[in-house]
Amino acid sequence: MAQNKSDLFGNEEIQLANLAKALAHPARIKILKILMDTNVCMCGQIVDRLPLAQATVSQHLRELKQVGLIQGEIEGPKTCYCLNPDNIKSAKEHFTQLFSSICNC
Amino acid sequence: MAQNKSDLFGNEEIQLANLAKALAHPARIKILKILMDTNVCMCGQIVDRLPLAQATVSQHLRELKQVGLIQGEIEGPKTCYCLNPDNIKSAKEHFTQLFSSICNC
DNA sequence: GCTCACTATCGTATATTTACGATTAACGAT
DNA sequence: ATCGTTAATCGTAAATATACGATAGTGAGC
């Protein structure tokens, strides 16, 4: 049991669910805010601002990267992360569309 | 290991993450759309429209209810589910606020 | 070459989520 | 009171997520 049935749904639902999943952890929301509010971008600096180990933060960063909300450029031994405005905009529109399709408000 | 550290974050992040988690499955997004698009509301009718067993759908409904996106009124042996417009509006505003705080678009 | 600083990945443990069948509960109708 | 219908919950199995220490990899500087 418990085989994933997510692929039995429509693309729209799957895509939105994946986006939502990426936002479904406080650490990942916090990371987005850190990247926006401060002009910090290196992994280590993000680690310093979170109550989590480096490996864990790296995992969260990877998930945000996988759905395209952030991008990371490797600069030698460091990695500079930044928001991906295009995809954030697109995500925003997806959510807006969902909410307007389920509620006239 | 793997004890939850979510409570080490701010209320804003936790609340948004919980909302996002509720939307982080295609079935739950589909349920919201079904409740909006059709004038169907009983559990059984929702089950008919999803490729999932009754018990599974009931679980998804409970999660949506827990974060307040829907509400269910028991009418005898049946249960009539419907959207909770106030909370959906509030959720929409939370997401909008997040996106505008991480992106000027 | 070697070392240092930084980050990704591996391995692993635990927690949570997803999914279903079976059972229980609640009520209307007979 | 029993039966049929509907939905919630229990029990359970498997998958996924969370978290960390340890290790591997990458490039700058010596």
Short mmCIF file of C-alpha atoms (C1' of nucleotides) in Angstrom, two decimals:
data_model
loop_
_atom_site.label_atom_id
_atom_site.label_comp_id
_atom_site.label_asym_id
_atom_site.label_seq_id
_atom_site.Cartn_x
_atom_site.Cartn_y
_atom_site.Cartn_z
CA MET A 1 0.00 0.00 0.00
CA ALA A 2 0.86 3.68 -0.02
CA GLN A 3 2.17 3.74 -3.52
CA ASN A 4 1.97 7.28 -4.74
CA LYS A 5 -1.14 8.11 -6.71
CA SER A 6 -0.23 11.73 -7.34
CA ASP A 7 0.28 11.10 -11.03
CA LEU A 8 -3.36 10.21 -11.43
CA PHE A 9 -4.24 13.87 -11.15
CA GLY A 10 -4.04 16.73 -13.61
CA ASN A 11 -0.84 18.58 -14.42
CA GLU A 12 -2.18 21.77 -12.94
CA GLU A 13 -2.85 20.13 -9.59
CA ILE A 14 0.47 18.31 -9.55
CA GLN A 15 2.46 21.42 -10.36
CA LEU A 16 0.73 23.49 -7.72
CA ALA A 17 1.06 20.72 -5.16
CA ASN A 18 4.80 20.58 -5.83
CA LEU A 19 5.12 24.30 -5.36
CA ALA A 20 3.11 24.11 -2.16
CA LYS A 21 5.29 21.26 -0.95
CA ALA A 22 8.36 23.42 -1.42
CA LEU A 23 6.77 26.06 0.81
CA ALA A 24 5.53 23.51 3.32
CA HIS A 25 8.37 23.96 5.79
CA PRO A 26 9.09 27.04 7.91
CA ALA A 27 12.81 26.78 7.21
CA ARG A 28 12.27 27.06 3.48
CA ILE A 29 10.00 30.08 3.84
CA LYS A 30 12.57 31.64 6.12
CA ILE A 31 15.31 31.00 3.57
CA LEU A 32 13.35 32.84 0.90
CA LYS A 33 12.92 35.79 3.22
CA ILE A 34 16.59 35.80 4.15
CA LEU A 35 17.56 35.85 0.49
CA MET A 36 15.24 38.79 -0.10
CA ASP A 37 15.78 40.86 3.05
CA THR A 38 19.52 40.61 3.46
CA ASN A 39 22.07 40.71 0.74
CA VAL A 40 23.31 37.41 1.95
CA CYS A 41 23.61 34.61 -0.50
CA MET A 42 26.19 32.07 0.58
CA CYS A 43 25.13 28.81 2.11
CA GLY A 44 27.18 29.34 5.26
CA GLN A 45 25.56 32.68 5.96
CA ILE A 46 22.14 31.12 5.62
CA VAL A 47 23.16 28.32 7.95
CA ASP A 48 24.21 30.94 10.52
CA ARG A 49 20.70 32.39 10.48
CA LEU A 50 18.86 29.10 10.95
CA PRO A 51 18.69 26.67 13.90
CA LEU A 52 19.67 23.78 11.67
CA ALA A 53 22.81 21.94 10.72
CA GLN A 54 24.63 22.69 7.51
CA ALA A 55 23.62 19.43 5.87
CA THR A 56 19.97 20.06 6.62
CA VAL A 57 20.06 23.58 5.24
CA SER A 58 21.75 22.28 2.11
CA GLN A 59 18.88 19.83 1.67
CA HIS A 60 16.28 22.58 2.02
CA LEU A 61 18.18 24.72 -0.47
CA ARG A 62 18.17 21.85 -2.93
CA GLU A 63 14.41 21.49 -2.66
CA LEU A 64 13.86 25.17 -3.26
CA LYS A 65 16.20 24.93 -6.22
CA GLN A 66 14.42 21.89 -7.62
CA VAL A 67 11.12 23.73 -7.96
CA GLY A 68 12.98 26.73 -9.33
CA LEU A 69 12.23 29.28 -6.61
CA ILE A 70 15.94 29.90 -6.14
CA GLN A 71 19.05 29.35 -8.18
CA GLY A 72 22.59 28.69 -7.07
CA GLU A 73 25.78 29.58 -8.84
CA ILE A 74 28.92 27.83 -7.79
CA GLU A 75 31.81 30.24 -7.29
CA GLY A 76 34.78 28.15 -6.50
CA PRO A 77 34.29 26.50 -3.12
CA LYS A 78 31.34 28.75 -2.35
CA THR A 79 27.86 28.76 -3.77
CA CYS A 80 25.91 31.95 -4.25
CA TYR A 81 22.19 31.44 -3.96
CA CYS A 82 19.63 33.93 -5.09
CA LEU A 83 15.94 34.16 -5.73
CA ASN A 84 14.64 33.39 -9.18
CA PRO A 85 12.20 36.26 -9.78
CA ASP A 86 10.71 34.82 -12.95
CA ASN A 87 9.72 31.57 -11.32
CA ILE A 88 8.57 33.28 -8.14
CA LYS A 89 6.34 35.45 -10.24
CA SER A 90 5.04 32.40 -12.02
CA ALA A 91 4.43 30.65 -8.70
CA LYS A 92 2.60 33.69 -7.41
CA GLU A 93 0.36 33.64 -10.45
CA HIS A 94 -0.35 29.95 -10.01
CA PHE A 95 -1.45 30.48 -6.43
CA THR A 96 -3.45 33.56 -7.32
CA GLN A 97 -5.21 31.59 -10.02
CA LEU A 98 -5.99 28.77 -7.63
CA PHE A 99 -7.43 31.10 -5.04
CA SER A 100 -9.52 33.03 -7.52
CA SER A 101 -10.81 29.76 -8.94
CA ILE A 102 -12.00 28.56 -5.54
CA CYS A 103 -13.20 31.84 -4.10
CA ASN A 104 -14.56 35.12 -5.39
CA CYS A 105 -12.67 37.37 -3.07
CA MET B 1 17.57 12.36 14.97
CA ALA B 2 14.83 13.87 12.86
CA GLN B 3 12.95 15.39 15.72
CA ASN B 4 10.87 18.21 14.40
CA LYS B 5 12.45 21.64 14.68
CA SER B 6 9.60 23.51 13.07
CA ASP B 7 8.71 25.21 16.34
CA LEU B 8 12.03 27.01 16.35
CA PHE B 9 10.75 29.30 13.65
CA GLY B 10 8.46 32.32 13.74
CA ASN B 11 4.69 32.07 13.89
CA GLU B 12 4.32 33.59 10.47
CA GLU B 13 6.53 30.98 8.87
CA ILE B 14 4.87 28.12 10.73
CA GLN B 15 1.38 29.24 9.82
CA LEU B 16 2.21 29.66 6.17
CA ALA B 17 4.03 26.36 6.08
CA ASN B 18 0.96 24.63 7.50
CA LEU B 19 -1.25 26.20 4.89
CA ALA B 20 1.18 25.18 2.18
CA LYS B 21 1.28 21.66 3.55
CA ALA B 22 -2.50 21.45 3.23
CA LEU B 23 -2.16 22.38 -0.44
CA ALA B 24 0.80 20.09 -0.98
CA HIS B 25 -1.15 17.20 -2.47
CA PRO B 26 -2.96 17.14 -5.82
CA ALA B 27 -5.96 15.38 -4.31
CA ARG B 28 -6.53 18.18 -1.83
CA ILE B 29 -6.29 20.86 -4.50
CA LYS B 30 -8.69 18.86 -6.62
CA ILE B 31 -11.11 18.59 -3.70
CA LEU B 32 -11.16 22.36 -3.31
CA LYS B 33 -11.90 22.75 -7.00
CA ILE B 34 -14.65 20.14 -6.89
CA LEU B 35 -16.29 21.92 -3.99
CA MET B 36 -16.19 25.16 -5.92
CA ASP B 37 -17.03 24.01 -9.44
CA THR B 38 -19.79 21.53 -8.79
CA ASN B 39 -22.53 21.91 -6.25
CA VAL B 40 -21.49 18.62 -4.83
CA CYS B 41 -20.68 18.47 -1.18
CA MET B 42 -21.11 15.00 0.22
CA CYS B 43 -18.11 12.86 0.92
CA GLY B 44 -19.31 10.03 -1.32
CA GLN B 45 -19.68 12.30 -4.30
CA ILE B 46 -16.17 13.58 -3.80
CA VAL B 47 -14.90 10.02 -3.55
CA ASP B 48 -16.58 9.25 -6.88
CA ARG B 49 -14.60 12.00 -8.54
CA LEU B 50 -11.21 10.96 -7.21
CA PRO B 51 -9.06 7.88 -7.91
CA LEU B 52 -8.77 7.16 -4.21
CA ALA B 53 -10.50 4.99 -1.63
CA GLN B 54 -13.12 6.41 0.70
CA ALA B 55 -10.88 6.23 3.75
CA THR B 56 -8.12 8.12 1.97
CA VAL B 57 -10.44 10.87 0.80
CA SER B 58 -11.81 11.20 4.31
CA GLN B 59 -8.26 11.72 5.54
CA HIS B 60 -7.60 14.43 2.96
CA LEU B 61 -10.87 16.11 3.90
CA ARG B 62 -9.85 16.11 7.53
CA GLU B 63 -6.57 17.82 6.73
CA LEU B 64 -8.30 20.53 4.74
CA LYS B 65 -10.73 20.95 7.61
CA GLN B 66 -7.92 21.15 10.16
CA VAL B 67 -6.38 24.20 8.52
CA GLY B 68 -9.83 25.67 8.06
CA LEU B 69 -10.02 25.77 4.28
CA ILE B 70 -13.22 23.75 4.34
CA GLN B 71 -15.89 23.00 6.89
CA GLY B 72 -18.15 19.97 7.23
CA GLU B 73 -21.61 19.81 8.66
CA ILE B 74 -22.96 16.46 9.67
CA GLU B 75 -26.48 15.87 8.40
CA GLY B 76 -27.56 12.58 9.76
CA PRO B 77 -25.44 9.81 8.27
CA LYS B 78 -24.09 12.16 5.60
CA THR B 79 -21.64 15.00 5.88
CA CYS B 80 -21.94 18.10 3.78
CA TYR B 81 -18.60 19.73 3.09
CA CYS B 82 -18.19 23.22 1.82
CA LEU B 83 -15.48 25.81 1.36
CA ASN B 84 -14.79 28.28 4.13
CA PRO B 85 -14.57 31.56 2.21
CA ASP B 86 -13.28 33.61 5.14
CA ASN B 87 -10.33 31.35 5.77
CA ILE B 88 -9.62 30.92 2.08
CA LYS B 89 -9.50 34.66 1.77
CA SER B 90 -7.17 34.83 4.73
CA ALA B 91 -4.96 32.14 3.21
CA LYS B 92 -4.88 33.99 -0.07
CA GLU B 93 -3.75 37.11 1.72
CA HIS B 94 -1.04 35.22 3.56
CA PHE B 95 0.37 33.86 0.32
CA THR B 96 0.06 37.21 -1.40
CA GLN B 97 1.95 38.81 1.45
CA LEU B 98 4.68 36.20 1.25
CA PHE B 99 5.13 36.64 -2.45
CA SER B 100 5.17 40.40 -2.29
CA SER B 101 7.69 40.22 0.52
CA ILE B 102 10.07 38.08 -1.53
CA CYS B 103 9.57 39.63 -4.92
CA ASN B 104 8.54 42.99 -6.32
CA CYS B 105 6.29 41.71 -9.03
"C1'" DG C 1 51.98 19.54 -4.44
"C1'" DC C 2 49.36 20.68 0.35
"C1'" DT C 3 46.04 22.89 3.31
"C1'" DC C 4 41.99 25.63 4.39
"C1'" DA C 5 37.36 27.05 3.81
"C1'" DC C 6 33.06 26.02 2.03
"C1'" DT C 7 29.33 23.15 0.31
"C1'" DA C 8 27.22 18.80 -1.55
"C1'" DT C 9 26.31 14.22 -0.87
"C1'" DC C 10 26.09 9.75 1.63
"C1'" DG C 11 24.43 7.00 5.22
"C1'" DT C 12 21.32 6.57 8.67
"C1'" DA C 13 17.65 7.19 12.22
"C1'" DT C 14 13.23 8.82 13.22
"C1'" DA C 15 8.86 11.13 12.11
"C1'" DT C 16 5.31 11.99 9.10
"C1'" DT C 17 2.48 11.22 5.06
"C1'" DT C 18 -0.05 8.43 1.96
"C1'" DA C 19 -3.01 4.77 1.11
"C1'" DC C 20 -6.15 1.04 1.91
"C1'" DG C 21 -9.19 -2.61 4.06
"C1'" DA C 22 -11.85 -3.42 8.02
"C1'" DT C 23 -14.47 -1.82 11.54
"C1'" DT C 24 -17.33 1.39 13.95
"C1'" DA C 25 -20.74 4.92 14.44
"C1'" DA C 26 -24.82 7.50 13.24
"C1'" DC C 27 -29.05 8.01 11.35
"C1'" DG C 28 -33.27 7.20 8.22
"C1'" DA C 29 -36.46 3.98 6.69
"C1'" DT C 30 -38.85 -0.08 7.06
"C1'" DA D 1 -35.46 -3.47 16.39
"C1'" DT D 2 -33.19 -4.38 12.16
"C1'" DC D 3 -31.37 -3.04 7.83
"C1'" DG D 4 -29.12 -0.16 4.58
"C1'" DT D 5 -26.45 3.89 3.61
"C1'" DT D 6 -22.91 7.07 4.63
"C1'" DA D 7 -18.79 8.65 6.69
"C1'" DA D 8 -15.16 8.55 10.39
"C1'" DT D 9 -11.72 6.06 12.60
"C1'" DC D 10 -8.48 2.12 13.50
"C1'" DG D 11 -4.77 -0.64 12.19
"C1'" DT D 12 -1.20 -1.22 9.24
"C1'" DA D 13 2.20 -1.09 5.34
"C1'" DA D 14 5.00 1.50 2.47
"C1'" DA D 15 6.84 5.86 0.90
"C1'" DT D 16 8.59 10.29 1.83
"C1'" DA D 17 10.42 14.04 4.69
"C1'" DT D 18 13.34 15.75 8.31
"C1'" DA D 19 17.58 16.00 10.52
"C1'" DC D 20 22.36 15.20 11.47
"C1'" DG D 21 27.28 13.44 11.49
"C1'" DA D 22 30.67 11.94 8.49
"C1'" DT D 23 32.72 12.09 4.20
"C1'" DA D 24 33.76 13.73 -0.40
"C1'" DG D 25 34.60 17.34 -3.60
"C1'" DT D 26 36.04 21.98 -5.29
"C1'" DG D 27 38.85 25.72 -5.82
"C1'" DA D 28 41.78 29.61 -3.64
"C1'" DG D 29 46.09 30.50 -1.65
"C1'" DC D 30 50.51 29.14 -0.06
#
